[in-house]
Amino acid sequence: MNMVLAMIALLSLWIPARRTTASTRTPTQDGLVYGEAEGETLTMDYYAARGQGIHPAAIIIHGGGYQRGNSKSGSEAYCADFLAPAGYAVFSINYRLAPKFPYPKMVYDVERSVRYIRHNAKRWDVDPNEIALVGGSAGGFLSNMVGLLNAAGDPAAKDPIDRESASVQAVVTLFAQSSFATVPLNKDVHALLDPLIEQKGEQEALKEASPITYVTKDAPPFLLIQGDQDEYIPFSEDTNLQEALRKVGVRCDIIRIPGGKHGTGNWHTLPGVPPWEREMVEWLNARFDRTGPIGEGIRRR
C-alpha cells in the first residue's frame, strides 16, 4: 500500500499546473521593448500561440481612463487567456499616459506596436497580414482610432520599423468611445484632450480626436462588445459607429451584454450572458480564415 501511495505522489509531480484564474496569467516574455519615445521605453508582454505553424496576432490595448492601467490590467489582458490557446500570438502593450503625454501620443505608440510586430513577424511565427487590435475602454478608443486611421509606413524613415504599415486586418473593441462629441467630457478626457482643445477650440479638437471622423470604405472589419448598462460609455457609441461603417460598406458587428457594466470582470456572473469570448474568437477566425480549439481560458459561467 505504501508503495502505491509513493507512486501516486511521484506521478503527481509530473502533472502540469493548470491556470484557473486571470491572476495567474504568465506571459511567455515580459517587458519586451517595442520602441522609445520622448525618453519613455515602450514595452509589451508576449503570450505564445498554441500550436504549430504561422499564427495571426492579437494586440491587446489596456484601459484606464487614458491616465492609468498597464499591459496586465485584468479586464483587457484577460483576453490573452483564451486567445493564445486558440492559436493567436498575443501582445499586450503599454503606452504613454495622459496628462504627461496627451493626445495623440498614445495613438502613435499603438501604431508603433503594429509596425514593430509586422517588422519582426517571423520571430514569433506571425502572419504580418493577419493582425488584430483588441482594446477595452481607453484601449478600445485607441483600437478604434488606429484601426480607422489605417496609417501607411514612411518610406523615408531611418528606422526600418517606421517604414512598415500600421494598418490592421481586424478590430475588436470593448466598451469603447467612438466620438468625444456625443458624450459629456469628464476629467479623464480633459487630461487627454485639453492641450488640443486649447490649441484648436473644443469643437474642432473633439472632431479631430474622435475615431468616427476617420471612417472610410478602406477600414478593416470591426467587432464591438459592450454591456447595455455601461455607466461610462453609452451603448449608442457602438451603434453610431456601426451605422457609419455600414454606410461605407464595412462590416461591423455588435455583441450586446444584457445588464453588463463597464469592464469584463463580472460579465460571467450575469444571467443569460452570451458566450462573448467564444464569439470573439469565432469572429476573428472567420476574418482570418482560421480554425482551432476554442474554450480554454474562458471564465466559467
mmCIF file of C-alpha atoms in Angstrom:
data_model
loop_
_atom_site.group_PDB
_atom_site.id
_atom_site.type_symbol
_atom_site.label_atom_id
_atom_site.label_comp_id
_atom_site.label_asym_id
_atom_site.label_seq_id
_atom_site.Cartn_x
_atom_site.Cartn_y
_atom_site.Cartn_z
ATOM 1 C CA MET A 1 0.000 0.000 0.000
ATOM 2 C CA ASN A 2 2.801 2.393 0.903
ATOM 3 C CA MET A 3 4.432 1.606 -2.439
ATOM 4 C CA VAL A 4 1.193 2.547 -4.306
ATOM 5 C CA LEU A 5 0.898 5.848 -2.421
ATOM 6 C CA ALA A 6 4.518 6.637 -3.171
ATOM 7 C CA MET A 7 3.970 6.015 -6.876
ATOM 8 C CA ILE A 8 0.889 8.285 -6.907
ATOM 9 C CA ALA A 9 2.851 11.040 -5.197
ATOM 10 C CA LEU A 10 5.690 10.670 -7.680
ATOM 11 C CA LEU A 11 3.380 10.777 -10.687
ATOM 12 C CA SER A 12 1.645 13.889 -9.347
ATOM 13 C CA LEU A 13 4.887 15.785 -9.717
ATOM 14 C CA TRP A 14 4.619 15.414 -13.479
ATOM 15 C CA ILE A 15 1.099 16.835 -13.770
ATOM 16 C CA PRO A 16 1.375 20.434 -15.080
ATOM 17 C CA ALA A 17 -0.311 23.172 -13.105
ATOM 18 C CA ARG A 18 -3.491 24.476 -14.681
ATOM 19 C CA ARG A 19 -4.284 28.170 -14.801
ATOM 20 C CA THR A 20 -7.609 28.680 -13.069
ATOM 21 C CA THR A 21 -7.858 32.466 -12.716
ATOM 22 C CA ALA A 22 -6.752 35.563 -14.580
ATOM 23 C CA SER A 23 -4.477 36.460 -11.673
ATOM 24 C CA THR A 24 -2.215 33.502 -12.524
ATOM 25 C CA ARG A 25 -1.632 34.706 -16.092
ATOM 26 C CA THR A 26 2.055 34.459 -17.006
ATOM 27 C CA PRO A 27 3.484 35.939 -20.215
ATOM 28 C CA THR A 28 5.874 33.919 -22.349
ATOM 29 C CA GLN A 29 8.024 37.063 -22.411
ATOM 30 C CA ASP A 30 7.521 40.008 -20.069
ATOM 31 C CA GLY A 31 8.510 43.607 -20.814
ATOM 32 C CA LEU A 32 9.517 43.195 -24.458
ATOM 33 C CA VAL A 33 10.700 46.601 -25.749
ATOM 34 C CA TYR A 34 8.978 47.753 -28.940
ATOM 35 C CA GLY A 35 10.104 51.371 -29.056
ATOM 36 C CA GLU A 36 11.213 54.550 -27.326
ATOM 37 C CA ALA A 37 9.510 57.939 -27.330
ATOM 38 C CA GLU A 38 10.449 61.127 -25.507
ATOM 39 C CA GLY A 39 12.608 59.237 -23.047
ATOM 40 C CA GLU A 40 9.905 56.619 -22.364
ATOM 41 C CA THR A 41 10.600 52.954 -23.051
ATOM 42 C CA LEU A 42 7.603 51.266 -24.666
ATOM 43 C CA THR A 43 7.112 47.660 -23.620
ATOM 44 C CA MET A 44 4.696 44.796 -24.160
ATOM 45 C CA ASP A 45 4.063 41.282 -22.875
ATOM 46 C CA TYR A 46 4.052 38.366 -25.297
ATOM 47 C CA TYR A 47 1.895 35.240 -24.963
ATOM 48 C CA ALA A 48 2.883 32.483 -27.372
ATOM 49 C CA ALA A 49 0.210 30.966 -29.578
ATOM 50 C CA ARG A 50 -0.784 27.360 -29.030
ATOM 51 C CA GLY A 51 0.005 25.026 -31.891
ATOM 52 C CA GLN A 52 2.337 24.822 -34.858
ATOM 53 C CA GLY A 53 2.503 26.936 -37.988
ATOM 54 C CA ILE A 54 2.031 30.619 -38.769
ATOM 55 C CA HIS A 55 -0.322 32.473 -36.439
ATOM 56 C CA PRO A 56 -2.472 35.591 -36.547
ATOM 57 C CA ALA A 57 -1.526 38.239 -33.985
ATOM 58 C CA ALA A 58 -3.762 39.997 -31.476
ATOM 59 C CA ILE A 59 -2.547 43.237 -29.891
ATOM 60 C CA ILE A 60 -4.287 43.905 -26.574
ATOM 61 C CA ILE A 61 -4.611 47.566 -25.549
ATOM 62 C CA HIS A 62 -5.481 48.186 -21.899
ATOM 63 C CA GLY A 63 -7.930 50.693 -20.466
ATOM 64 C CA GLY A 64 -7.585 53.023 -17.512
ATOM 65 C CA GLY A 65 -9.096 56.395 -18.380
ATOM 66 C CA TYR A 66 -6.110 57.389 -20.557
ATOM 67 C CA GLN A 67 -4.144 58.043 -17.348
ATOM 68 C CA ARG A 68 -3.855 54.651 -15.659
ATOM 69 C CA GLY A 69 -3.517 50.929 -16.295
ATOM 70 C CA ASN A 70 -0.845 48.736 -17.827
ATOM 71 C CA SER A 71 -0.343 45.683 -20.006
ATOM 72 C CA LYS A 72 -1.545 43.398 -17.205
ATOM 73 C CA SER A 73 -4.813 45.232 -16.499
ATOM 74 C CA GLY A 74 -7.261 42.405 -15.919
ATOM 75 C CA SER A 75 -10.326 43.352 -17.944
ATOM 76 C CA GLU A 76 -8.352 43.519 -21.194
ATOM 77 C CA ALA A 77 -5.382 41.224 -20.502
ATOM 78 C CA TYR A 78 -7.945 38.532 -19.685
ATOM 79 C CA CYS A 79 -8.409 38.152 -23.444
ATOM 80 C CA ALA A 80 -4.921 36.614 -23.640
ATOM 81 C CA ASP A 81 -6.213 33.707 -21.536
ATOM 82 C CA PHE A 82 -8.441 32.440 -24.337
ATOM 83 C CA LEU A 83 -6.838 33.921 -27.465
ATOM 84 C CA ALA A 84 -3.397 32.301 -27.027
ATOM 85 C CA PRO A 85 -4.818 28.750 -26.578
ATOM 86 C CA ALA A 86 -6.922 29.337 -29.697
ATOM 87 C CA GLY A 87 -3.780 29.888 -31.791
ATOM 88 C CA TYR A 88 -3.255 33.652 -31.598
ATOM 89 C CA ALA A 89 0.111 35.226 -30.835
ATOM 90 C CA VAL A 90 -0.899 37.801 -28.233
ATOM 91 C CA PHE A 91 0.917 41.044 -27.431
ATOM 92 C CA SER A 92 -0.398 43.155 -24.538
ATOM 93 C CA ILE A 93 1.129 46.618 -24.770
ATOM 94 C CA ASN A 94 1.943 49.558 -22.545
ATOM 95 C CA TYR A 95 1.707 53.078 -23.959
ATOM 96 C CA ARG A 96 2.371 56.640 -22.817
ATOM 97 C CA LEU A 97 -0.292 58.020 -20.495
ATOM 98 C CA ALA A 98 -2.002 61.401 -20.107
ATOM 99 C CA PRO A 99 -1.730 64.071 -18.850
ATOM 100 C CA LYS A 100 2.055 63.943 -19.278
ATOM 101 C CA PHE A 101 1.588 62.592 -22.784
ATOM 102 C CA PRO A 102 -1.728 63.895 -24.171
ATOM 103 C CA TYR A 103 -3.433 63.025 -27.440
ATOM 104 C CA PRO A 104 -2.254 61.933 -29.980
ATOM 105 C CA LYS A 105 0.915 60.445 -28.461
ATOM 106 C CA MET A 106 -0.656 57.200 -27.262
ATOM 107 C CA VAL A 107 -2.105 56.729 -30.749
ATOM 108 C CA TYR A 108 1.426 56.862 -32.143
ATOM 109 C CA ASP A 109 2.511 54.243 -29.595
ATOM 110 C CA VAL A 110 -0.164 51.778 -30.673
ATOM 111 C CA GLU A 111 0.780 52.348 -34.308
ATOM 112 C CA ARG A 112 4.413 51.719 -33.382
ATOM 113 C CA SER A 113 3.457 48.379 -31.806
ATOM 114 C CA VAL A 114 1.730 47.298 -35.030
ATOM 115 C CA ARG A 115 4.748 48.295 -37.103
ATOM 116 C CA TYR A 116 7.133 46.514 -34.712
ATOM 117 C CA ILE A 117 5.196 43.255 -34.727
ATOM 118 C CA ARG A 118 4.792 43.339 -38.504
ATOM 119 C CA HIS A 119 8.518 44.017 -38.985
ATOM 120 C CA ASN A 120 9.513 41.173 -36.650
ATOM 121 C CA ALA A 121 6.703 38.775 -37.559
ATOM 122 C CA LYS A 122 8.992 35.828 -38.327
ATOM 123 C CA ARG A 123 10.375 35.998 -34.802
ATOM 124 C CA TRP A 124 7.039 34.754 -33.407
ATOM 125 C CA ASP A 125 5.767 32.808 -36.455
ATOM 126 C CA VAL A 126 3.212 35.557 -37.079
ATOM 127 C CA ASP A 127 1.486 36.290 -40.373
ATOM 128 C CA PRO A 128 2.219 40.030 -40.936
ATOM 129 C CA ASN A 129 -1.023 40.325 -42.897
ATOM 130 C CA GLU A 130 -3.180 38.994 -40.067
ATOM 131 C CA ILE A 131 -3.014 41.471 -37.190
ATOM 132 C CA ALA A 132 -5.977 42.372 -34.986
ATOM 133 C CA LEU A 133 -6.385 45.037 -32.313
ATOM 134 C CA VAL A 134 -8.275 44.115 -29.138
ATOM 135 C CA GLY A 135 -8.842 47.066 -26.813
ATOM 136 C CA GLY A 136 -11.078 47.949 -23.884
ATOM 137 C CA SER A 137 -12.292 51.344 -22.638
ATOM 138 C CA ALA A 138 -9.424 53.816 -23.314
ATOM 139 C CA GLY A 139 -7.719 50.939 -25.120
ATOM 140 C CA GLY A 140 -10.899 50.450 -27.130
ATOM 141 C CA PHE A 141 -10.801 54.083 -28.183
ATOM 142 C CA LEU A 142 -7.208 53.518 -29.304
ATOM 143 C CA SER A 143 -8.212 50.361 -31.193
ATOM 144 C CA ASN A 144 -10.975 52.287 -32.930
ATOM 145 C CA MET A 145 -8.673 55.174 -33.791
ATOM 146 C CA VAL A 146 -5.682 53.172 -35.052
ATOM 147 C CA GLY A 147 -7.900 50.799 -36.997
ATOM 148 C CA LEU A 148 -9.646 53.679 -38.758
ATOM 149 C CA LEU A 149 -6.550 55.818 -39.358
ATOM 150 C CA ASN A 150 -5.082 52.894 -41.302
ATOM 151 C CA ALA A 151 -1.684 54.628 -41.321
ATOM 152 C CA ALA A 152 0.841 53.821 -44.033
ATOM 153 C CA GLY A 153 4.544 53.454 -43.402
ATOM 154 C CA ASP A 154 7.047 56.213 -44.057
ATOM 155 C CA PRO A 155 9.351 55.000 -46.855
ATOM 156 C CA ALA A 156 11.898 57.718 -45.977
ATOM 157 C CA ALA A 157 12.141 56.801 -42.288
ATOM 158 C CA LYS A 158 15.603 55.986 -40.944
ATOM 159 C CA ASP A 159 14.156 53.322 -38.655
ATOM 160 C CA PRO A 160 13.056 50.377 -40.837
ATOM 161 C CA ILE A 161 10.241 49.645 -38.382
ATOM 162 C CA ASP A 162 8.688 53.028 -39.165
ATOM 163 C CA ARG A 163 8.632 52.105 -42.854
ATOM 164 C CA GLU A 164 6.094 49.388 -42.053
ATOM 165 C CA SER A 165 2.356 49.980 -42.319
ATOM 166 C CA ALA A 166 0.319 50.413 -39.124
ATOM 167 C CA SER A 167 -2.811 49.048 -40.799
ATOM 168 C CA VAL A 168 -4.579 46.099 -39.218
ATOM 169 C CA GLN A 169 -6.919 43.496 -40.634
ATOM 170 C CA ALA A 170 -9.498 43.353 -37.812
ATOM 171 C CA VAL A 171 -10.523 45.448 -34.807
ATOM 172 C CA VAL A 172 -12.262 44.279 -31.634
ATOM 173 C CA THR A 173 -13.288 46.920 -29.122
ATOM 174 C CA LEU A 174 -14.887 46.526 -25.735
ATOM 175 C CA PHE A 175 -16.916 49.338 -24.057
ATOM 176 C CA ALA A 176 -15.159 51.963 -26.172
ATOM 177 C CA GLN A 177 -15.776 55.555 -27.190
ATOM 178 C CA SER A 178 -16.183 56.285 -30.885
ATOM 179 C CA SER A 179 -16.856 60.031 -30.591
ATOM 180 C CA PHE A 180 -15.994 62.641 -27.984
ATOM 181 C CA ALA A 181 -18.638 64.982 -29.392
ATOM 182 C CA THR A 182 -21.560 62.800 -28.276
ATOM 183 C CA VAL A 183 -20.583 62.071 -24.653
ATOM 184 C CA PRO A 184 -20.088 64.666 -21.871
ATOM 185 C CA LEU A 185 -16.392 65.281 -21.207
ATOM 186 C CA ASN A 186 -15.059 64.030 -17.869
ATOM 187 C CA LYS A 187 -11.766 64.632 -16.081
ATOM 188 C CA ASP A 188 -10.074 61.704 -17.824
ATOM 189 C CA VAL A 189 -10.973 63.031 -21.271
ATOM 190 C CA HIS A 190 -9.849 66.523 -20.260
ATOM 191 C CA ALA A 191 -6.466 65.054 -19.231
ATOM 192 C CA LEU A 192 -6.189 63.567 -22.710
ATOM 193 C CA LEU A 193 -7.534 66.409 -24.838
ATOM 194 C CA ASP A 194 -7.111 69.743 -23.014
ATOM 195 C CA PRO A 195 -3.906 70.710 -24.882
ATOM 196 C CA LEU A 196 -5.634 70.051 -28.210
ATOM 197 C CA ILE A 197 -8.745 71.929 -27.067
ATOM 198 C CA GLU A 198 -6.630 74.915 -26.070
ATOM 199 C CA GLN A 199 -4.913 74.847 -29.448
ATOM 200 C CA LYS A 200 -7.892 74.331 -31.765
ATOM 201 C CA GLY A 201 -11.037 75.029 -29.770
ATOM 202 C CA GLU A 202 -13.364 72.401 -28.341
ATOM 203 C CA GLN A 203 -15.467 71.615 -31.410
ATOM 204 C CA GLU A 204 -12.531 71.108 -33.766
ATOM 205 C CA ALA A 205 -10.494 69.228 -31.149
ATOM 206 C CA LEU A 206 -13.288 66.780 -30.386
ATOM 207 C CA LYS A 207 -13.804 66.125 -34.079
ATOM 208 C CA GLU A 208 -10.084 65.557 -34.674
ATOM 209 C CA ALA A 209 -9.768 63.131 -31.740
ATOM 210 C CA SER A 210 -12.928 61.114 -32.499
ATOM 211 C CA PRO A 211 -12.409 57.796 -34.299
ATOM 212 C CA ILE A 212 -15.730 58.079 -36.138
ATOM 213 C CA THR A 213 -14.297 61.067 -38.032
ATOM 214 C CA TYR A 214 -11.960 58.721 -39.917
ATOM 215 C CA VAL A 215 -14.450 56.126 -41.170
ATOM 216 C CA THR A 216 -13.772 55.192 -44.800
ATOM 217 C CA LYS A 217 -14.535 52.298 -47.100
ATOM 218 C CA ASP A 218 -10.956 51.073 -46.575
ATOM 219 C CA ALA A 219 -11.457 50.397 -42.858
ATOM 220 C CA PRO A 220 -10.981 46.841 -41.564
ATOM 221 C CA PRO A 221 -13.939 44.870 -40.166
ATOM 222 C CA PHE A 222 -14.994 45.755 -36.613
ATOM 223 C CA LEU A 223 -16.491 43.792 -33.714
ATOM 224 C CA LEU A 224 -17.896 45.929 -30.887
ATOM 225 C CA ILE A 225 -18.631 44.353 -27.483
ATOM 226 C CA GLN A 226 -20.379 46.261 -24.720
ATOM 227 C CA GLY A 227 -22.780 45.985 -21.817
ATOM 228 C CA ASP A 228 -26.071 47.813 -22.220
ATOM 229 C CA GLN A 229 -25.830 49.107 -18.634
ATOM 230 C CA ASP A 230 -22.361 50.639 -19.037
ATOM 231 C CA GLU A 231 -22.081 53.521 -16.588
ATOM 232 C CA TYR A 232 -19.451 55.429 -18.604
ATOM 233 C CA ILE A 233 -19.933 54.744 -22.306
ATOM 234 C CA PRO A 234 -23.456 54.895 -23.818
ATOM 235 C CA PHE A 235 -24.386 51.904 -25.947
ATOM 236 C CA SER A 236 -25.080 54.406 -28.733
ATOM 237 C CA GLU A 237 -21.309 54.776 -29.161
ATOM 238 C CA ASP A 238 -21.369 51.282 -30.664
ATOM 239 C CA THR A 239 -24.497 51.685 -32.744
ATOM 240 C CA ASN A 240 -23.355 55.048 -34.128
ATOM 241 C CA LEU A 241 -20.021 53.582 -35.252
ATOM 242 C CA GLN A 242 -21.741 50.529 -36.687
ATOM 243 C CA GLU A 243 -24.079 52.722 -38.729
ATOM 244 C CA ALA A 244 -21.193 54.844 -40.041
ATOM 245 C CA LEU A 245 -19.143 51.809 -41.062
ATOM 246 C CA ARG A 246 -22.043 50.008 -42.695
ATOM 247 C CA LYS A 247 -22.873 53.115 -44.731
ATOM 248 C CA VAL A 248 -19.498 52.810 -46.479
ATOM 249 C CA GLY A 249 -19.752 49.037 -46.873
ATOM 250 C CA VAL A 250 -17.510 47.931 -43.985
ATOM 251 C CA ARG A 251 -18.547 45.014 -41.816
ATOM 252 C CA CYS A 252 -19.299 45.932 -38.197
ATOM 253 C CA ASP A 253 -20.891 43.512 -35.728
ATOM 254 C CA ILE A 254 -22.016 44.080 -32.139
ATOM 255 C CA ILE A 255 -22.179 41.687 -29.194
ATOM 256 C CA ARG A 256 -24.538 43.132 -26.592
ATOM 257 C CA ILE A 257 -24.072 42.094 -22.949
ATOM 258 C CA PRO A 258 -27.517 42.418 -21.277
ATOM 259 C CA GLY A 259 -27.068 44.115 -17.904
ATOM 260 C CA GLY A 260 -23.336 44.453 -18.461
ATOM 261 C CA LYS A 261 -21.418 47.258 -16.759
ATOM 262 C CA HIS A 262 -18.087 48.813 -17.771
ATOM 263 C CA GLY A 263 -15.355 46.145 -17.755
ATOM 264 C CA THR A 264 -15.489 42.397 -18.329
ATOM 265 C CA GLY A 265 -14.841 41.356 -14.717
ATOM 266 C CA ASN A 266 -18.396 40.471 -13.683
ATOM 267 C CA TRP A 267 -19.940 39.657 -17.029
ATOM 268 C CA HIS A 268 -19.636 35.909 -16.418
ATOM 269 C CA THR A 269 -21.931 36.227 -13.383
ATOM 270 C CA LEU A 270 -24.836 37.789 -15.300
ATOM 271 C CA PRO A 271 -27.913 35.689 -16.109
ATOM 272 C CA GLY A 272 -28.079 34.813 -19.775
ATOM 273 C CA VAL A 273 -24.725 36.378 -20.627
ATOM 274 C CA PRO A 274 -23.780 35.459 -24.213
ATOM 275 C CA PRO A 275 -20.586 33.446 -24.772
ATOM 276 C CA TRP A 276 -18.817 36.603 -25.936
ATOM 277 C CA GLU A 277 -15.297 35.210 -25.618
ATOM 278 C CA ARG A 278 -16.110 32.260 -27.875
ATOM 279 C CA GLU A 279 -17.974 34.543 -30.271
ATOM 280 C CA MET A 280 -14.962 36.895 -30.389
ATOM 281 C CA VAL A 281 -12.612 34.053 -31.352
ATOM 282 C CA GLU A 282 -15.084 32.695 -33.897
ATOM 283 C CA TRP A 283 -15.429 36.171 -35.402
ATOM 284 C CA LEU A 284 -11.642 36.591 -35.652
ATOM 285 C CA ASN A 285 -11.237 33.081 -37.065
ATOM 286 C CA ALA A 286 -13.753 33.925 -39.785
ATOM 287 C CA ARG A 287 -11.884 37.113 -40.691
ATOM 288 C CA PHE A 288 -8.564 35.259 -40.913
ATOM 289 C CA ASP A 289 -9.939 32.002 -42.336
ATOM 290 C CA ARG A 290 -8.641 30.106 -39.325
ATOM 291 C CA THR A 291 -9.789 27.108 -37.317
ATOM 292 C CA GLY A 292 -8.643 25.987 -33.937
ATOM 293 C CA PRO A 293 -9.735 24.928 -30.473
ATOM 294 C CA ILE A 294 -11.928 27.411 -28.627
ATOM 295 C CA GLY A 295 -12.778 27.280 -24.940
ATOM 296 C CA GLU A 296 -9.645 27.006 -22.862
ATOM 297 C CA GLY A 297 -9.090 30.005 -20.610
ATOM 298 C CA ILE A 298 -12.697 31.233 -20.655
ATOM 299 C CA ARG A 299 -14.212 32.050 -17.274
ATOM 300 C CA ARG A 300 -16.846 29.613 -16.151
ATOM 301 C CA ARG A 301 -20.423 30.841 -16.098
#
